[in-house]
PDB file of C-alpha atoms in Angstrom:
ATOM      1  CA  MET A  30     -70.071   2.636 -22.878  1.00 43.00           C
ATOM      2  CA  LYS A  31     -68.852   5.981 -24.209  1.00 43.00           C
ATOM      3  CA  GLY A  32     -67.685   6.928 -20.718  1.00 46.00           C
ATOM      4  CA  LEU A  33     -65.788   3.640 -20.437  1.00 37.00           C
ATOM      5  CA  TRP A  34     -64.002   4.227 -23.745  1.00 40.00           C
ATOM      6  CA  ARG A  35     -63.080   7.746 -22.670  1.00 43.00           C
ATOM      7  CA  ARG A  36     -61.589   6.439 -19.421  1.00 44.00           C
ATOM      8  CA  LEU A  37     -59.619   3.787 -21.304  1.00 40.00           C
ATOM      9  CA  ALA A  38     -58.295   6.390 -23.746  1.00 40.00           C
ATOM     10  CA  ALA A  39     -57.270   8.655 -20.874  1.00 41.00           C
ATOM     11  CA  GLY A  40     -55.474   5.734 -19.196  1.00 42.00           C
ATOM     12  CA  LEU A  41     -53.551   4.898 -22.373  1.00 40.00           C
ATOM     13  CA  LEU A  42     -52.493   8.522 -22.766  1.00 38.00           C
ATOM     14  CA  GLY A  43     -51.235   8.496 -19.198  1.00 40.00           C
ATOM     15  CA  VAL A  44     -49.155   5.364 -19.788  1.00 37.00           C
ATOM     16  CA  ALA A  45     -47.825   6.544 -23.170  1.00 39.00           C
ATOM     17  CA  PRO A  46     -44.877   8.589 -21.785  1.00 39.00           C
ATOM     18  CA  VAL A  47     -43.645   5.533 -19.890  1.00 37.00           C
ATOM     19  CA  LEU A  48     -43.932   3.292 -22.942  1.00 38.00           C
ATOM     20  CA  LEU A  49     -42.253   5.849 -25.178  1.00 38.00           C
ATOM     21  CA  GLY A  50     -39.208   5.759 -22.920  1.00 41.00           C
ATOM     22  CA  GLY A  51     -38.311   2.395 -24.410  1.00 40.00           C
ATOM     23  CA  LEU A  52     -38.785   3.281 -28.069  1.00 36.00           C
ATOM     24  CA  PRO A  53     -35.753   3.057 -30.388  1.00 37.00           C
ATOM     25  CA  ALA A  54     -33.764   5.838 -31.996  1.00 35.00           C
ATOM     26  CA  TRP A  55     -36.427   6.795 -34.534  1.00 32.00           C
ATOM     27  CA  ALA A  56     -38.420   8.366 -31.675  1.00 34.00           C
ATOM     28  CA  ALA A  57     -35.417   9.938 -29.996  1.00 34.00           C
ATOM     29  CA  ASP A  58     -36.075  13.444 -31.366  1.00 36.00           C
ATOM     30  CA  LYS A  59     -39.220  13.645 -29.207  1.00 35.00           C
ATOM     31  CA  LEU A  60     -37.467  12.700 -25.973  1.00 33.00           C
ATOM     32  CA  PRO A  61     -35.050  14.639 -23.759  1.00 39.00           C
ATOM     33  CA  ALA A  62     -31.446  13.871 -24.669  1.00 42.00           C
ATOM     34  CA  GLU A  63     -29.608  15.574 -21.793  1.00 67.00           C
ATOM     35  CA  GLY A  64     -29.555  12.663 -19.359  1.00 76.00           C
ATOM     36  CA  PRO A  65     -31.573   9.984 -17.591  1.00 79.00           C
ATOM     37  CA  VAL A  66     -35.283  10.572 -17.038  1.00 81.00           C
ATOM     38  CA  PRO A  67     -37.726   8.897 -14.634  1.00 82.00           C
ATOM     39  CA  TRP A  68     -39.211   5.603 -15.864  1.00 86.00           C
ATOM     40  CA  GLU A  69     -36.830   5.441 -18.819  1.00 82.00           C
ATOM     41  CA  MET A  70     -36.846   1.882 -20.173  1.00 84.00           C
ATOM     42  CA  GLY A  71     -34.492   2.079 -23.138  1.00 84.00           C
ATOM     43  CA  MET A  72     -31.174   3.749 -23.838  1.00 87.00           C
ATOM     44  CA  GLN A  73     -30.771   7.489 -23.567  1.00 87.00           C
ATOM     45  CA  PRO A  74     -31.636   9.111 -26.921  1.00 87.00           C
ATOM     46  CA  ALA A  75     -28.675   9.672 -29.226  1.00 89.00           C
ATOM     47  CA  ALA A  76     -27.012  13.084 -29.242  1.00 90.00           C
ATOM     48  CA  SER A  77     -24.034  12.043 -31.391  1.00 93.00           C
ATOM     49  CA  PRO A  78     -23.454   9.839 -34.456  1.00 93.00           C
ATOM     50  CA  VAL A  79     -21.537   7.304 -32.355  1.00 94.00           C
ATOM     51  CA  LYS A  80     -24.467   6.885 -29.984  1.00 93.00           C
ATOM     52  CA  ALA A  81     -26.842   6.523 -32.945  1.00 93.00           C
ATOM     53  CA  GLU A  82     -24.677   3.673 -34.278  1.00 94.00           C
ATOM     54  CA  ILE A  83     -24.620   2.028 -30.829  1.00 94.00           C
ATOM     55  CA  ILE A  84     -28.427   2.118 -30.657  1.00 94.00           C
ATOM     56  CA  SER A  85     -28.678   0.740 -34.202  1.00 94.00           C
ATOM     57  CA  LEU A  86     -26.411  -2.212 -33.331  1.00 94.00           C
ATOM     58  CA  HIS A  87     -28.359  -2.797 -30.122  1.00 95.00           C
ATOM     59  CA  HIS A  88     -31.631  -3.054 -32.053  1.00 94.00           C
ATOM     60  CA  LEU A  89     -30.097  -5.458 -34.588  1.00 94.00           C
ATOM     61  CA  VAL A  90     -28.815  -7.784 -31.856  1.00 95.00           C
ATOM     62  CA  LEU A  91     -32.112  -7.484 -29.974  1.00 95.00           C
ATOM     63  CA  VAL A  92     -34.040  -8.662 -33.047  1.00 95.00           C
ATOM     64  CA  ILE A  93     -31.662 -11.586 -33.540  1.00 95.00           C
ATOM     65  CA  ILE A  94     -31.752 -12.800 -29.935  1.00 95.00           C
ATOM     66  CA  THR A  95     -35.534 -12.374 -29.826  1.00 96.00           C
ATOM     67  CA  ALA A  96     -35.895 -14.555 -32.932  1.00 95.00           C
ATOM     68  CA  ILE A  97     -33.549 -17.171 -31.424  1.00 94.00           C
ATOM     69  CA  THR A  98     -35.490 -17.180 -28.160  1.00 96.00           C
ATOM     70  CA  LEU A  99     -38.814 -17.610 -29.956  1.00 97.00           C
ATOM     71  CA  LEU A 100     -37.416 -20.400 -32.139  1.00 93.00           C
ATOM     72  CA  VAL A 101     -36.012 -22.300 -29.155  1.00 93.00           C
ATOM     73  CA  GLY A 102     -39.297 -21.803 -27.286  1.00 96.00           C
ATOM     74  CA  VAL A 103     -41.317 -23.211 -30.191  1.00 96.00           C
ATOM     75  CA  LEU A 104     -38.978 -26.211 -30.536  1.00 91.00           C
ATOM     76  CA  LEU A 105     -39.243 -26.935 -26.822  1.00 94.00           C
ATOM     77  CA  ALA A 106     -43.030 -26.749 -27.007  1.00 94.00           C
ATOM     78  CA  VAL A 107     -43.067 -29.159 -29.966  1.00 91.00           C
ATOM     79  CA  VAL A 108     -40.796 -31.609 -28.146  1.00 87.00           C
ATOM     80  CA  ILE A 109     -42.891 -31.432 -24.960  1.00 89.00           C
ATOM     81  CA  LEU A 110     -46.225 -31.870 -26.731  1.00 89.00           C
ATOM     82  CA  ARG A 111     -45.396 -34.315 -29.530  1.00 85.00           C
ATOM     83  CA  PHE A 112     -42.703 -36.445 -27.952  1.00 83.00           C
ATOM     84  CA  ARG A 113     -43.868 -36.784 -24.378  1.00 82.00           C
ATOM     85  CA  ALA A 114     -43.710 -40.215 -22.735  1.00 81.00           C
ATOM     86  CA  SER A 115     -47.480 -40.700 -22.694  1.00 82.00           C
ATOM     87  CA  LYS A 116     -47.641 -40.277 -26.473  1.00 80.00           C
ATOM     88  CA  HIS A 117     -44.398 -42.122 -27.304  1.00 77.00           C
ATOM     89  CA  PRO A 118     -43.865 -44.873 -24.746  1.00 80.00           C
ATOM     90  CA  ASN A 119     -41.233 -46.421 -27.056  1.00 81.00           C
ATOM     91  CA  PRO A 120     -38.917 -43.570 -28.097  1.00 77.00           C
ATOM     92  CA  SER A 121     -37.027 -43.585 -31.376  1.00 77.00           C
ATOM     93  CA  ARG A 122     -33.427 -44.809 -31.341  1.00 75.00           C
ATOM     94  CA  THR A 123     -32.296 -42.339 -33.995  1.00 74.00           C
ATOM     95  CA  SER A 124     -28.955 -40.819 -32.955  1.00 79.00           C
ATOM     96  CA  HIS A 125     -27.746 -38.938 -36.053  1.00 81.00           C
ATOM     97  CA  ASN A 126     -29.284 -36.630 -38.621  1.00 83.00           C
ATOM     98  CA  THR A 127     -26.754 -35.166 -41.023  1.00 86.00           C
ATOM     99  CA  LEU A 128     -28.975 -32.279 -42.180  1.00 88.00           C
ATOM    100  CA  LEU A 129     -29.798 -31.178 -38.638  1.00 85.00           C
ATOM    101  CA  GLU A 130     -26.192 -31.442 -37.474  1.00 88.00           C
ATOM    102  CA  VAL A 131     -24.968 -29.317 -40.381  1.00 91.00           C
ATOM    103  CA  ALA A 132     -27.774 -26.805 -39.808  1.00 89.00           C
ATOM    104  CA  TRP A 133     -27.191 -26.297 -36.082  1.00 87.00           C
ATOM    105  CA  THR A 134     -23.477 -25.890 -36.748  1.00 91.00           C
ATOM    106  CA  LEU A 135     -23.694 -23.437 -39.661  1.00 94.00           C
ATOM    107  CA  LEU A 136     -26.595 -21.303 -38.454  1.00 92.00           C
ATOM    108  CA  PRO A 137     -24.840 -20.079 -35.267  1.00 92.00           C
ATOM    109  CA  VAL A 138     -21.725 -19.287 -37.328  1.00 94.00           C
ATOM    110  CA  LEU A 139     -23.783 -17.241 -39.791  1.00 94.00           C
ATOM    111  CA  ILE A 140     -25.539 -15.434 -36.952  1.00 93.00           C
ATOM    112  CA  LEU A 141     -22.197 -14.555 -35.353  1.00 94.00           C
ATOM    113  CA  ILE A 142     -20.919 -13.205 -38.686  1.00 94.00           C
ATOM    114  CA  VAL A 143     -24.021 -11.040 -39.050  1.00 93.00           C
ATOM    115  CA  ILE A 144     -23.384  -9.627 -35.560  1.00 94.00           C
ATOM    116  CA  ALA A 145     -19.588  -9.371 -35.918  1.00 95.00           C
ATOM    117  CA  ILE A 146     -19.470  -7.254 -39.087  1.00 94.00           C
ATOM    118  CA  PRO A 147     -21.374  -4.218 -37.720  1.00 94.00           C
ATOM    119  CA  SER A 148     -19.746  -4.731 -34.290  1.00 95.00           C
ATOM    120  CA  PHE A 149     -16.200  -4.425 -35.657  1.00 95.00           C
ATOM    121  CA  ARG A 150     -17.252  -1.509 -37.849  1.00 94.00           C
ATOM    122  CA  LEU A 151     -18.630   0.300 -34.786  1.00 94.00           C
ATOM    123  CA  VAL A 152     -15.507  -0.406 -32.720  1.00 92.00           C
ATOM    124  CA  TYR A 153     -13.288   1.219 -35.353  1.00 92.00           C
ATOM    125  CA  TYR A 154     -15.771   4.058 -35.930  1.00 93.00           C
ATOM    126  CA  GLU A 155     -15.855   5.114 -32.283  1.00 91.00           C
ATOM    127  CA  ASP A 156     -12.101   4.673 -31.794  1.00 89.00           C
ATOM    128  CA  ARG A 157     -10.877   7.985 -33.183  1.00 86.00           C
ATOM    129  CA  THR A 158     -11.466  10.747 -35.718  1.00 86.00           C
ATOM    130  CA  ARG A 159      -8.992  11.667 -38.423  1.00 83.00           C
ATOM    131  CA  ASP A 160     -10.119  15.270 -38.896  1.00 85.00           C
ATOM    132  CA  ALA A 161     -10.359  16.725 -35.398  1.00 91.00           C
ATOM    133  CA  ASP A 162     -11.451  20.348 -35.046  1.00 92.00           C
ATOM    134  CA  LEU A 163     -10.578  20.419 -31.353  1.00 93.00           C
ATOM    135  CA  THR A 164      -8.567  18.330 -28.869  1.00 93.00           C
ATOM    136  CA  ILE A 165      -9.552  17.867 -25.235  1.00 94.00           C
ATOM    137  CA  LYS A 166      -7.410  16.213 -22.576  1.00 95.00           C
ATOM    138  CA  VAL A 167      -9.300  14.581 -19.706  1.00 96.00           C
ATOM    139  CA  THR A 168      -7.517  13.481 -16.538  1.00 96.00           C
ATOM    140  CA  GLY A 169      -9.264  11.530 -13.793  1.00 95.00           C
ATOM    141  CA  HIS A 170      -8.363  12.164 -10.166  1.00 96.00           C
ATOM    142  CA  GLN A 171      -9.704  10.958  -6.824  1.00 91.00           C
ATOM    143  CA  TRP A 172     -12.364  12.289  -7.036  1.00 92.00           C
ATOM    144  CA  TYR A 173     -12.741  14.972  -9.696  1.00 94.00           C
ATOM    145  CA  TRP A 174     -12.022  15.549 -13.370  1.00 96.00           C
ATOM    146  CA  GLU A 175      -9.414  17.812 -14.892  1.00 95.00           C
ATOM    147  CA  TYR A 176     -10.078  19.239 -18.367  1.00 95.00           C
ATOM    148  CA  ALA A 177      -7.478  20.838 -20.635  1.00 94.00           C
ATOM    149  CA  TYR A 178      -7.681  22.453 -24.081  1.00 93.00           C
ATOM    150  CA  PRO A 179      -4.061  22.034 -25.273  1.00 91.00           C
ATOM    151  CA  ASP A 180      -4.617  23.750 -28.624  1.00 87.00           C
ATOM    152  CA  LYS A 181      -6.725  26.631 -27.239  1.00 87.00           C
ATOM    153  CA  GLY A 182      -4.402  28.725 -25.144  1.00 80.00           C
ATOM    154  CA  ASN A 183      -3.468  26.153 -22.511  1.00 79.00           C
ATOM    155  CA  ILE A 184      -6.818  26.308 -20.711  1.00 90.00           C
ATOM    156  CA  ASP A 185      -6.864  23.902 -17.776  1.00 91.00           C
ATOM    157  CA  PHE A 186      -9.416  23.564 -14.959  1.00 93.00           C
ATOM    158  CA  ASN A 187     -10.902  21.113 -12.472  1.00 94.00           C
ATOM    159  CA  SER A 188     -14.510  19.962 -12.349  1.00 94.00           C
ATOM    160  CA  ASN A 189     -15.990  18.910  -9.005  1.00 95.00           C
ATOM    161  CA  LEU A 190     -19.318  17.692  -7.736  1.00 94.00           C
ATOM    162  CA  VAL A 191     -21.808  20.323  -6.603  1.00 93.00           C
ATOM    163  CA  GLN A 192     -22.884  19.342  -3.103  1.00 92.00           C
ATOM    164  CA  ASP A 193     -26.556  18.704  -2.356  1.00 91.00           C
ATOM    165  CA  GLU A 194     -26.936  21.872  -0.289  1.00 91.00           C
ATOM    166  CA  ASP A 195     -25.543  23.983  -3.149  1.00 90.00           C
ATOM    167  CA  LEU A 196     -27.797  22.624  -5.913  1.00 90.00           C
ATOM    168  CA  LYS A 197     -30.065  25.072  -7.713  1.00 89.00           C
ATOM    169  CA  PRO A 198     -33.596  24.183  -8.893  1.00 88.00           C
ATOM    170  CA  GLY A 199     -33.462  21.838 -11.885  1.00 84.00           C
ATOM    171  CA  GLN A 200     -29.903  20.650 -11.265  1.00 87.00           C
ATOM    172  CA  PRO A 201     -29.726  16.836 -10.899  1.00 89.00           C
ATOM    173  CA  ARG A 202     -28.153  15.446  -7.749  1.00 90.00           C
ATOM    174  CA  LEU A 203     -24.789  13.665  -8.168  1.00 91.00           C
ATOM    175  CA  LEU A 204     -24.623  14.743 -11.826  1.00 91.00           C
ATOM    176  CA  THR A 205     -24.055  18.499 -11.539  1.00 91.00           C
ATOM    177  CA  ALA A 206     -20.482  19.826 -11.718  1.00 93.00           C
ATOM    178  CA  ASP A 207     -19.187  23.247 -10.733  1.00 91.00           C
ATOM    179  CA  ASN A 208     -17.242  23.682 -13.999  1.00 92.00           C
ATOM    180  CA  LYS A 209     -18.726  22.211 -17.172  1.00 92.00           C
ATOM    181  CA  LEU A 210     -16.748  20.838 -20.093  1.00 94.00           C
ATOM    182  CA  VAL A 211     -17.851  23.144 -22.921  1.00 95.00           C
ATOM    183  CA  LEU A 212     -17.726  21.787 -26.488  1.00 95.00           C
ATOM    184  CA  PRO A 213     -18.858  23.187 -29.851  1.00 95.00           C
ATOM    185  CA  VAL A 214     -21.802  21.556 -31.588  1.00 95.00           C
ATOM    186  CA  GLY A 215     -21.190  19.963 -34.987  1.00 92.00           C
ATOM    187  CA  LYS A 216     -17.395  19.736 -34.566  1.00 94.00           C
ATOM    188  CA  ASN A 217     -15.238  16.615 -34.375  1.00 94.00           C
ATOM    189  CA  VAL A 218     -13.653  16.677 -30.923  1.00 95.00           C
ATOM    190  CA  ARG A 219     -10.699  14.412 -30.152  1.00 95.00           C
ATOM    191  CA  ILE A 220     -10.704  13.314 -26.497  1.00 95.00           C
ATOM    192  CA  LEU A 221      -7.474  12.127 -24.860  1.00 95.00           C
ATOM    193  CA  ILE A 222      -8.105  10.383 -21.542  1.00 96.00           C
ATOM    194  CA  THR A 223      -5.680   9.482 -18.764  1.00 95.00           C
ATOM    195  CA  SER A 224      -5.548   9.278 -14.971  1.00 95.00           C
ATOM    196  CA  GLY A 225      -3.407  10.784 -12.268  1.00 92.00           C
ATOM    197  CA  ASP A 226      -3.888   8.040  -9.676  1.00 92.00           C
ATOM    198  CA  VAL A 227      -6.178   5.002 -10.174  1.00 94.00           C
ATOM    199  CA  ILE A 228      -8.358   3.656 -12.987  1.00 95.00           C
ATOM    200  CA  HIS A 229     -11.408   5.840 -13.697  1.00 96.00           C
ATOM    201  CA  SER A 230     -13.976   5.730 -16.495  1.00 95.00           C
ATOM    202  CA  PHE A 231     -15.139   8.637 -18.657  1.00 95.00           C
ATOM    203  CA  PHE A 232     -18.744   7.724 -19.466  1.00 94.00           C
ATOM    204  CA  ILE A 233     -21.407   9.910 -21.136  1.00 93.00           C
ATOM    205  CA  PRO A 234     -24.340   7.678 -22.237  1.00 92.00           C
ATOM    206  CA  SER A 235     -26.176  10.077 -24.570  1.00 92.00           C
ATOM    207  CA  LEU A 236     -22.943  10.843 -26.478  1.00 93.00           C
ATOM    208  CA  GLY A 237     -21.802   7.232 -26.767  1.00 92.00           C
ATOM    209  CA  VAL A 238     -18.513   7.929 -24.953  1.00 93.00           C
ATOM    210  CA  GLN A 239     -17.059   5.195 -22.719  1.00 92.00           C
ATOM    211  CA  ARG A 240     -13.306   5.040 -22.121  1.00 93.00           C
ATOM    212  CA  TYR A 241     -11.152   4.034 -19.185  1.00 94.00           C
ATOM    213  CA  ALA A 242      -8.739   6.548 -17.687  1.00 95.00           C
ATOM    214  CA  ILE A 243      -5.602   4.529 -16.863  1.00 95.00           C
ATOM    215  CA  PRO A 244      -2.491   5.907 -15.113  1.00 95.00           C
ATOM    216  CA  GLY A 245       0.474   6.123 -17.462  1.00 93.00           C
ATOM    217  CA  ARG A 246      -1.616   5.643 -20.614  1.00 94.00           C
ATOM    218  CA  MET A 247      -3.312   8.047 -23.006  1.00 94.00           C
ATOM    219  CA  ILE A 248      -6.498   6.562 -24.496  1.00 94.00           C
ATOM    220  CA  GLU A 249      -8.231   8.282 -27.402  1.00 94.00           C
ATOM    221  CA  THR A 250     -11.832   8.587 -28.501  1.00 94.00           C
ATOM    222  CA  TRP A 251     -13.957  11.286 -30.112  1.00 95.00           C
ATOM    223  CA  VAL A 252     -17.377  12.898 -30.122  1.00 95.00           C
ATOM    224  CA  ARG A 253     -19.476  15.141 -32.345  1.00 95.00           C
ATOM    225  CA  ILE A 254     -22.451  16.645 -30.543  1.00 94.00           C
ATOM    226  CA  ASP A 255     -25.537  16.914 -32.747  1.00 92.00           C
ATOM    227  CA  HIS A 256     -27.420  19.708 -30.977  1.00 91.00           C
ATOM    228  CA  PRO A 257     -26.958  22.222 -28.141  1.00 92.00           C
ATOM    229  CA  GLY A 258     -27.704  21.048 -24.634  1.00 91.00           C
ATOM    230  CA  ILE A 259     -26.249  19.762 -21.394  1.00 92.00           C
ATOM    231  CA  PHE A 260     -25.224  16.109 -21.302  1.00 94.00           C
ATOM    232  CA  TYR A 261     -24.526  14.217 -18.098  1.00 94.00           C
ATOM    233  CA  GLY A 262     -22.228  11.320 -17.332  1.00 93.00           C
ATOM    234  CA  GLU A 263     -20.160   9.927 -14.490  1.00 93.00           C
ATOM    235  CA  CYS A 264     -17.243   7.707 -13.570  1.00 93.00           C
ATOM    236  CA  ASN A 265     -18.636   4.166 -13.724  1.00 90.00           C
ATOM    237  CA  GLN A 266     -15.421   2.461 -12.614  1.00 90.00           C
ATOM    238  CA  VAL A 267     -15.118   1.801  -8.878  1.00 92.00           C
ATOM    239  CA  CYS A 268     -12.203   4.130  -8.073  1.00 91.00           C
ATOM    240  CA  GLY A 269     -12.434   4.577  -4.324  1.00 90.00           C
ATOM    241  CA  MET A 270     -14.581   6.002  -1.556  1.00 92.00           C
ATOM    242  CA  ASN A 271     -16.113   8.846  -3.598  1.00 91.00           C
ATOM    243  CA  HIS A 272     -16.470   6.892  -6.825  1.00 90.00           C
ATOM    244  CA  SER A 273     -20.119   7.957  -7.055  1.00 90.00           C
ATOM    245  CA  ARG A 274     -19.192  11.640  -6.768  1.00 93.00           C
ATOM    246  CA  MET A 275     -17.325  12.178 -10.033  1.00 94.00           C
ATOM    247  CA  PRO A 276     -19.979  13.691 -12.313  1.00 94.00           C
ATOM    248  CA  ILE A 277     -19.360  14.673 -15.914  1.00 95.00           C
ATOM    249  CA  GLU A 278     -21.321  17.661 -17.191  1.00 94.00           C
ATOM    250  CA  ILE A 279     -20.818  18.641 -20.819  1.00 94.00           C
ATOM    251  CA  GLU A 280     -22.399  21.698 -22.384  1.00 93.00           C
ATOM    252  CA  GLY A 281     -22.750  21.675 -26.163  1.00 93.00           C
ATOM    253  CA  VAL A 282     -22.947  25.198 -27.564  1.00 93.00           C
ATOM    254  CA  ASP A 283     -22.978  26.912 -30.941  1.00 93.00           C
ATOM    255  CA  PRO A 284     -19.433  27.424 -32.362  1.00 93.00           C
ATOM    256  CA  LYS A 285     -19.773  31.215 -31.992  1.00 93.00           C
ATOM    257  CA  GLN A 286     -20.785  30.823 -28.368  1.00 94.00           C
ATOM    258  CA  PHE A 287     -17.870  28.438 -27.905  1.00 94.00           C
ATOM    259  CA  ASP A 288     -15.443  31.064 -29.239  1.00 93.00           C
ATOM    260  CA  ALA A 289     -16.901  33.603 -26.804  1.00 93.00           C
ATOM    261  CA  TRP A 290     -16.524  31.101 -23.953  1.00 93.00           C
ATOM    262  CA  LEU A 291     -12.894  30.495 -24.944  1.00 92.00           C
ATOM    263  CA  THR A 292     -12.131  34.194 -24.684  1.00 90.00           C
ATOM    264  CA  GLU A 293     -13.547  34.285 -21.166  1.00 90.00           C
ATOM    265  CA  ALA A 294     -11.999  30.954 -20.167  1.00 90.00           C
ATOM    266  CA  LYS A 295      -8.484  32.014 -21.157  1.00 86.00           C
ATOM    267  CA  THR A 296      -8.661  34.545 -18.376  1.00 85.00           C
ATOM    268  CA  LYS A 297     -10.656  32.502 -15.886  1.00 84.00           C
ATOM    269  CA  TYR A 298      -8.777  29.207 -16.300  1.00 78.00           C
ATOM    270  CA  ALA A 299      -5.337  30.360 -17.424  1.00 68.00           C
ATOM    271  CA  ALA A 300      -2.899  27.544 -16.681  1.00 47.00           C
ATOM    272  CA  ASP A 301       0.406  29.299 -17.284  1.00 43.00           C
ATOM    273  CA  ALA A 302       1.582  28.107 -13.883  1.00 41.00           C
ATOM    274  CA  GLY A 303       1.588  24.488 -15.098  1.00 44.00           C
ATOM    275  CA  PRO A 304       2.063  22.103 -12.151  1.00 42.00           C
ATOM    276  CA  ALA A 305       1.361  24.908  -9.685  1.00 36.00           C
ATOM    277  CA  LEU A 306      -2.366  24.800 -10.440  1.00 39.00           C
ATOM    278  CA  GLN A 307      -4.644  25.269  -7.482  1.00 39.00           C
ATOM    279  CA  PRO A 308      -5.811  21.854  -6.216  1.00 38.00           C
ATOM    280  CA  ALA A 309      -9.465  20.933  -6.549  1.00 37.00           C
ATOM    281  CA  ARG A 310     -11.594  21.744  -3.516  1.00 37.00           C
ATOM    282  CA  GLU A 311     -12.308  18.900  -1.136  1.00 37.00           C
ATOM    283  CA  LEU A 312     -15.463  16.982  -1.890  1.00 34.00           C
ATOM    284  CA  THR A 313     -15.981  16.138   1.781  1.00 33.00           C
ATOM    285  CA  GLY A 314     -13.854  16.822   4.810  1.00 35.00           C
ATOM    286  CA  GLY A 315     -10.744  14.690   4.996  1.00 35.00           C
ATOM    287  CA  VAL A 316     -11.218  12.632   1.830  1.00 34.00           C
ATOM    288  CA  ARG A 317      -7.659  13.322   0.706  1.00 35.00           C
ATOM    289  CA  GLN A 318      -6.396  11.488   3.744  1.00 35.00           C
ATOM    290  CA  VAL A 319      -7.940   8.281   2.444  1.00 34.00           C
ATOM    291  CA  ALA A 320      -6.969   8.747  -1.202  1.00 37.00           C
ATOM    292  CA  ASP A 321      -4.929   5.567  -1.097  1.00 40.00           C
ATOM    293  CA  ALA A 322      -8.005   3.536  -0.189  1.00 39.00           C
ATOM    294  CA  GLY A 323      -8.957   3.177  -3.855  1.00 41.00           C
ATOM    295  CA  ARG A 324      -5.508   2.242  -5.072  1.00 40.00           C
TER     296      ARG A 324
END
């Protein structure tokens, strides 16, 4: 029997990492926050206050819909068992019950109010920040991202997918970019998003950032990264042939390291030439010739 218990314990320990993947935010500090992991069942752990609020709202709604589902299931079981034809060959002719009608009208309204209040609060919270320490401009192109630091010496550069044959050990496929977007940890960063051609989507799950990049419009959001690390995202709006090859790679660094990176970037990514910037390298041969396919 002791051997059996030991084998059961070993089996539970082996399954534990899979089960922990679906735990809520209170276990997030024990899980990797950089990006998706194998067998992950829940959301990516929060690496920003916005993402933490999103997870909190998700858990609230999950509890509510679970309770509703259980209640409806119990009521159905009662109806099936107590009011089946074999037990009630002559069904009741009752057609109205004032108390029940008031209850099933008011309860859904109250439930919607309970969900709406934190939902609206979250929408306004993630919309923008009043006290921005840094502004980033993001422009979506077919099929790469352009990042600019308008208040940090006019730094401007393109970020492209790293091809499979160029990946280094540990770099995730279809998520690794040649030039990362570097941001300081603990600072409120205003993000201005637009597009140079078609509709794209700037989406970083672990940071709670999801905004469309629309031609002719400037859409704002913000982020404050909680801890250093590399955070992955992608364009999740179908924008053409290479829609799946627009990775977003953000590196959160200490503010002192960010200042050092700025000094180097001002030389490496100087954008004094304005519109005469070098075009992004081709993702695959000839893709520019079909750029209009996603329009």
